[in-house]
Amino acid sequence: MTDYETITRAQYREAATAISSRTAHRPTIGLILGSGLNALADEATDADHIPYKEIPHFATTSVVGHVGALVIGRLASQVVLILQGRSHAYEGISQQRVVFPVRVMHELGIRTMIVTNAAGGLNPAFQPGDLMLINDHIGLMAITGRNPLWGPNDETLGPRFPSMNTAYDLALRRLALRVAGELGIELRQGIYVGLGGPAFETPAEVRLLRLLGADAVGMSTVPEVLAARHLGMRVLGLSGITNAAIANPDAEEEADHEEVLAAGRTLTPKLMALLRGILTAMPEPR
Ligand code: HPA
């Protein structure tokens, strides 16, 4: 297995140029939509759609529930670029390929990224249907080596050793909590742990992840956040809790992707209302 793949800045630029040539919009905020959350992109108005397969070097996503298209348009008072579906290393691609769209966003001038995902609830107080503001992450998949920042470092993108203690921007988190309060949307807060997947966790692993202090578990987000922070972008992360991770080895129910997608669709209106509120409350682009 190759641990990394070298992708050059010229390739990010090539993709960015291809995107710019197909839209008159100049987005300032990037949004990544997780499993079952695609419908959020339909809310964008005056939108241009670009399938990933028509963008140079973009990985096409193979996961059911991930559309695989870029949507660029207006949402609330902002011009946004929406990734309708993401790629994961478990599909058989490098982490550098997984974060390719994040680096393209940066080439397009985007400096704020909002990342969403479907996640299993580890915190016993969480229910399916809850929204969680990510206030920190445990990058288990990246700590053990599958980190998108492995390989030669391009100093023009970011430093060799980027800090991650401010990964989830405090001002954006405060804004999200304020907006949620104003809209009467309950917003949980917690730590997201990112695993390599694609298998769901065993009950023993679920109990281990709880011991680590994680509140929600998923198979994404960590690589994109590492890449975005390397580039100095501001990040806001939101998890939709689609299922309760099963900690009891004698339980008979099973975690499955259909359940995740169905709960994601149920969560979409609430998440959409929150995102609209957040985008409206965000300062106008400078
Ligand atoms: N585990 C891992 N990833 C997930 C889960 C889960 O329970 N739910 C949604 N994504």
Coordinates of C-alpha atoms and ligand atoms in Angstrom, one line a residue:
M1 CA 0.0 0.0 0.0
T2 CA 1.3 3.4 -0.8
D3 CA 1.1 5.7 2.2
Y4 CA 0.9 8.8 0.1
E5 CA 0.6 10.1 -3.4
T6 CA 2.3 13.3 -4.5
I7 CA -0.2 15.7 -6.1
T8 CA 1.2 19.1 -7.2
R9 CA -0.1 22.5 -6.8
A10 CA -0.3 22.8 -10.6
Q11 CA -2.9 20.0 -10.4
Y12 CA -5.0 21.8 -7.8
R13 CA -4.8 24.9 -10.0
E14 CA -5.8 23.0 -13.1
A15 CA -9.0 21.8 -11.3
A16 CA -9.7 25.3 -9.9
T17 CA -9.3 26.8 -13.4
A18 CA -11.7 24.2 -14.8
I19 CA -14.3 25.1 -12.2
S20 CA -13.9 28.8 -12.6
S21 CA -14.5 28.5 -16.3
R22 CA -17.9 26.9 -15.7
T23 CA -19.4 29.4 -13.2
A24 CA -19.6 33.2 -12.9
H25 CA -19.8 32.8 -9.1
R26 CA -16.8 33.4 -6.9
P27 CA -17.5 31.4 -3.8
T28 CA -16.0 32.4 -0.4
I29 CA -17.3 29.5 1.7
G30 CA -17.0 25.8 1.1
L31 CA -19.4 23.2 2.3
I32 CA -18.9 19.5 2.4
L33 CA -22.1 17.4 2.7
G34 CA -22.0 13.9 4.4
S35 CA -24.0 10.8 3.9
G36 CA -27.7 11.4 3.4
L37 CA -27.2 15.1 3.6
N38 CA -27.1 15.8 -0.2
A39 CA -30.5 17.5 -0.3
L40 CA -29.0 20.6 1.3
A41 CA -27.4 21.5 -2.0
D42 CA -30.8 21.7 -3.7
E43 CA -31.4 24.9 -1.6
A44 CA -28.7 26.8 -3.5
T45 CA -30.1 29.2 -5.9
D46 CA -28.8 30.4 -9.3
A47 CA -26.6 27.3 -9.0
D48 CA -24.1 25.8 -11.4
H49 CA -23.6 22.0 -11.1
I50 CA -20.3 20.3 -12.1
P51 CA -20.0 16.5 -11.8
Y52 CA -16.7 15.5 -10.2
K53 CA -15.9 13.4 -13.2
E54 CA -15.7 16.5 -15.3
I55 CA -13.1 18.1 -13.1
P56 CA -9.4 17.2 -13.7
H57 CA -7.9 15.0 -11.0
F58 CA -11.1 14.8 -8.9
A59 CA -11.9 11.4 -7.4
T60 CA -15.4 10.3 -8.2
T61 CA -17.2 9.0 -5.1
S62 CA -18.6 5.5 -5.1
V63 CA -20.5 5.5 -1.9
V64 CA -24.3 5.2 -2.0
G65 CA -25.8 8.5 -0.7
H66 CA -22.9 10.6 -2.0
V67 CA -23.9 12.3 -5.3
G68 CA -20.5 13.3 -6.6
A69 CA -21.1 16.8 -7.9
L70 CA -20.0 20.3 -7.1
V71 CA -22.8 22.9 -6.7
I72 CA -21.9 26.6 -6.8
G73 CA -24.5 29.1 -6.0
R74 CA -26.2 31.4 -3.5
L75 CA -27.2 30.2 0.0
A76 CA -28.6 32.6 2.5
S77 CA -26.5 35.8 1.9
Q78 CA -23.4 34.0 0.8
V79 CA -21.9 32.5 -2.4
V80 CA -20.9 28.9 -1.6
L81 CA -19.3 26.0 -3.2
I82 CA -20.9 22.8 -2.1
L83 CA -19.3 19.3 -2.3
Q84 CA -22.3 17.0 -2.7
G85 CA -20.6 13.9 -1.5
R86 CA -17.0 13.2 -0.6
S87 CA -14.4 10.5 -1.1
H88 CA -13.0 8.3 1.5
A89 CA -9.6 6.4 1.7
Y90 CA -11.6 3.2 2.2
E91 CA -12.7 3.5 -1.4
G92 CA -9.1 2.7 -2.4
I93 CA -7.7 6.1 -2.9
S94 CA -4.9 8.0 -1.1
Q95 CA -5.7 10.5 1.6
Q96 CA -4.1 13.2 -0.6
R97 CA -6.8 12.4 -3.2
V98 CA -9.5 12.5 -0.5
V99 CA -8.5 16.1 0.4
F100 CA -8.0 17.2 -3.2
P101 CA -11.3 19.2 -3.2
V102 CA -10.3 21.1 -0.1
R103 CA -7.1 22.3 -1.7
V104 CA -9.0 23.2 -4.8
M105 CA -11.4 25.3 -2.7
H106 CA -8.4 27.1 -1.3
E107 CA -7.1 27.7 -4.9
L108 CA -10.5 29.3 -5.6
G109 CA -10.0 31.7 -2.8
I110 CA -12.2 30.0 -0.2
R111 CA -11.0 30.6 3.3
T112 CA -13.8 29.1 5.4
M113 CA -14.9 25.5 5.2
I114 CA -18.1 24.0 6.8
V115 CA -17.9 20.3 7.0
T116 CA -20.8 18.0 7.8
N117 CA -21.0 14.3 8.4
A118 CA -23.3 11.5 9.5
A119 CA -22.0 10.0 12.7
G120 CA -22.8 7.4 15.3
G121 CA -23.6 8.6 18.8
L122 CA -21.1 7.4 21.4
N123 CA -22.2 9.8 24.1
P124 CA -25.1 7.9 25.8
A125 CA -27.0 11.2 26.1
F126 CA -27.2 11.6 22.3
Q127 CA -30.2 10.4 20.3
P128 CA -30.4 9.7 16.6
G129 CA -31.6 13.0 15.0
D130 CA -29.4 15.2 17.2
L131 CA -27.0 17.7 15.8
M132 CA -23.5 18.0 17.2
L133 CA -21.2 20.9 16.9
I134 CA -17.7 19.4 16.6
N135 CA -15.5 21.2 19.1
D136 CA -12.5 18.9 18.6
H137 CA -11.6 15.6 17.0
I138 CA -9.5 12.5 17.6
G139 CA -7.9 11.7 14.3
L140 CA -7.4 8.0 15.0
M141 CA -7.1 7.2 11.3
A142 CA -4.5 9.9 10.8
I143 CA -2.6 9.4 14.0
T144 CA -1.8 5.9 12.9
G145 CA -0.4 7.1 9.6
R146 CA -3.2 7.7 7.0
N147 CA -2.7 11.4 7.2
P148 CA -3.2 13.6 4.1
L149 CA -0.2 15.6 5.2
W150 CA 2.2 12.7 4.8
G151 CA 4.7 13.0 1.9
P152 CA 6.8 15.9 0.7
N153 CA 5.4 19.2 2.1
D154 CA 4.6 22.0 -0.3
E155 CA 5.6 25.1 1.8
T156 CA 3.5 27.3 -0.5
L157 CA 0.4 25.5 0.8
G158 CA 1.3 25.3 4.5
P159 CA 3.9 24.4 7.1
R160 CA 5.4 21.0 7.7
F161 CA 4.1 20.8 11.2
P162 CA 0.8 22.6 11.4
S163 CA -0.9 23.1 14.8
M164 CA -4.3 21.5 15.3
N165 CA -5.2 22.9 18.8
T166 CA -7.4 25.5 17.1
A167 CA -8.7 23.2 14.4
Y168 CA -12.4 24.1 15.0
D169 CA -12.6 27.8 14.9
L170 CA -13.8 29.3 18.2
A171 CA -15.5 32.3 16.7
L172 CA -17.4 30.1 14.3
R173 CA -18.4 27.7 17.1
R174 CA -19.7 30.6 19.2
L175 CA -21.6 31.9 16.2
A176 CA -23.2 28.4 15.5
L177 CA -24.2 28.1 19.2
R178 CA -25.7 31.6 19.2
V179 CA -27.6 31.0 16.0
A180 CA -28.9 27.6 17.2
G181 CA -30.1 29.2 20.4
E182 CA -31.9 32.0 18.5
L183 CA -33.6 29.4 16.2
G184 CA -34.5 27.1 19.0
I185 CA -32.5 24.3 17.5
E186 CA -30.8 22.0 20.1
L187 CA -27.1 21.8 19.3
R188 CA -25.0 19.3 21.2
Q189 CA -21.3 19.7 21.4
G190 CA -18.6 17.1 21.4
I191 CA -15.5 15.3 20.1
Y192 CA -15.7 13.5 16.8
V193 CA -13.5 10.5 16.3
G194 CA -12.6 9.6 12.8
L195 CA -11.9 6.0 11.9
G196 CA -10.8 4.4 8.6
G197 CA -13.9 2.3 8.1
P198 CA -15.7 0.9 6.2
A199 CA -16.7 -1.7 8.8
F200 CA -18.8 -0.3 11.6
E201 CA -17.3 -0.7 15.1
T202 CA -17.4 -3.7 17.3
P203 CA -19.1 -3.2 20.7
A204 CA -15.6 -3.4 22.3
E205 CA -14.3 -0.7 19.9
V206 CA -17.4 1.4 20.8
R207 CA -16.5 1.1 24.5
L208 CA -12.9 1.9 23.7
L209 CA -13.9 5.1 21.8
R210 CA -16.0 6.2 24.8
L211 CA -13.0 5.7 27.1
L212 CA -11.0 8.0 24.8
G213 CA -13.6 10.7 25.4
A214 CA -15.2 10.7 22.0
D215 CA -18.9 11.7 21.6
A216 CA -19.5 10.7 18.0
V217 CA -17.8 8.3 15.6
G218 CA -17.5 8.5 11.8
M219 CA -15.4 7.6 8.8
S220 CA -14.6 11.1 7.4
T221 CA -14.0 14.7 8.2
V222 CA -10.6 14.3 9.9
P223 CA -8.6 14.3 6.6
E224 CA -10.4 17.3 5.2
V225 CA -10.0 19.3 8.5
L226 CA -6.2 18.5 8.6
A227 CA -5.8 19.7 5.0
A228 CA -7.9 22.8 5.6
R229 CA -5.9 23.8 8.7
H230 CA -2.7 23.1 6.9
L231 CA -3.9 25.7 4.4
G232 CA -4.9 28.1 7.2
M233 CA -8.6 27.9 6.5
R234 CA -11.2 28.4 9.2
V235 CA -13.3 25.3 9.9
L236 CA -16.7 24.7 11.3
G237 CA -17.8 21.1 11.8
L238 CA -21.3 19.7 12.3
S239 CA -22.2 16.0 12.9
G240 CA -25.7 14.6 12.3
I241 CA -26.2 11.8 14.8
T242 CA -27.8 9.1 12.6
N243 CA -27.6 6.1 15.0
A244 CA -26.5 5.1 18.4
A245 CA -23.2 3.2 18.3
I246 CA -23.8 -0.2 19.8
A247 CA -21.8 -0.9 22.9
N248 CA -23.5 -4.1 24.1
P249 CA -22.0 -7.3 22.6
D250 CA -25.3 -9.1 23.2
A251 CA -27.5 -6.6 21.3
E252 CA -29.2 -8.1 18.3
E253 CA -29.7 -5.0 16.2
E254 CA -27.0 -4.2 13.6
A255 CA -25.6 -0.9 12.4
D256 CA -26.2 -0.4 8.7
H257 CA -25.7 2.2 6.0
E258 CA -29.4 2.4 5.1
E259 CA -30.2 3.5 8.6
V260 CA -27.5 6.2 8.4
L261 CA -29.0 7.5 5.1
A262 CA -32.6 7.5 6.3
A263 CA -31.7 9.3 9.5
G264 CA -29.5 11.7 7.4
R265 CA -32.6 12.6 5.3
T266 CA -34.6 13.2 8.5
L267 CA -31.9 15.5 9.9
T268 CA -31.6 17.5 6.7
P269 CA -34.3 20.2 7.4
K270 CA -32.9 20.9 10.9
L271 CA -29.3 21.1 9.6
M272 CA -30.4 23.2 6.7
A273 CA -32.2 25.7 9.0
L274 CA -29.1 25.9 11.2
L275 CA -26.7 26.3 8.2
R276 CA -28.9 29.1 6.7
G277 CA -28.8 30.9 10.0
I278 CA -25.1 30.5 10.3
L279 CA -24.4 31.7 6.8
T280 CA -26.7 34.7 7.3
A281 CA -25.0 35.6 10.5
M282 CA -21.5 35.2 9.1
P283 CA -19.7 38.5 8.2
E284 CA -19.9 39.4 4.6
P285 CA -16.8 38.4 2.6
R286 CA -14.0 40.9 2.8
Ligands
HPA1 N1 -19.9 4.4 13.0 C1 -19.1 4.9 12.1 N2 -19.5 5.7 11.2 C2 -20.7 6.1 11.1 C3 -21.7 5.7 12.1 C4 -21.2 4.7 13.0 O1 -22.0 4.2 13.9 N3 -22.9 6.2 11.8 C5 -22.6 7.0 10.7 N4 -21.4 7.0 10.3

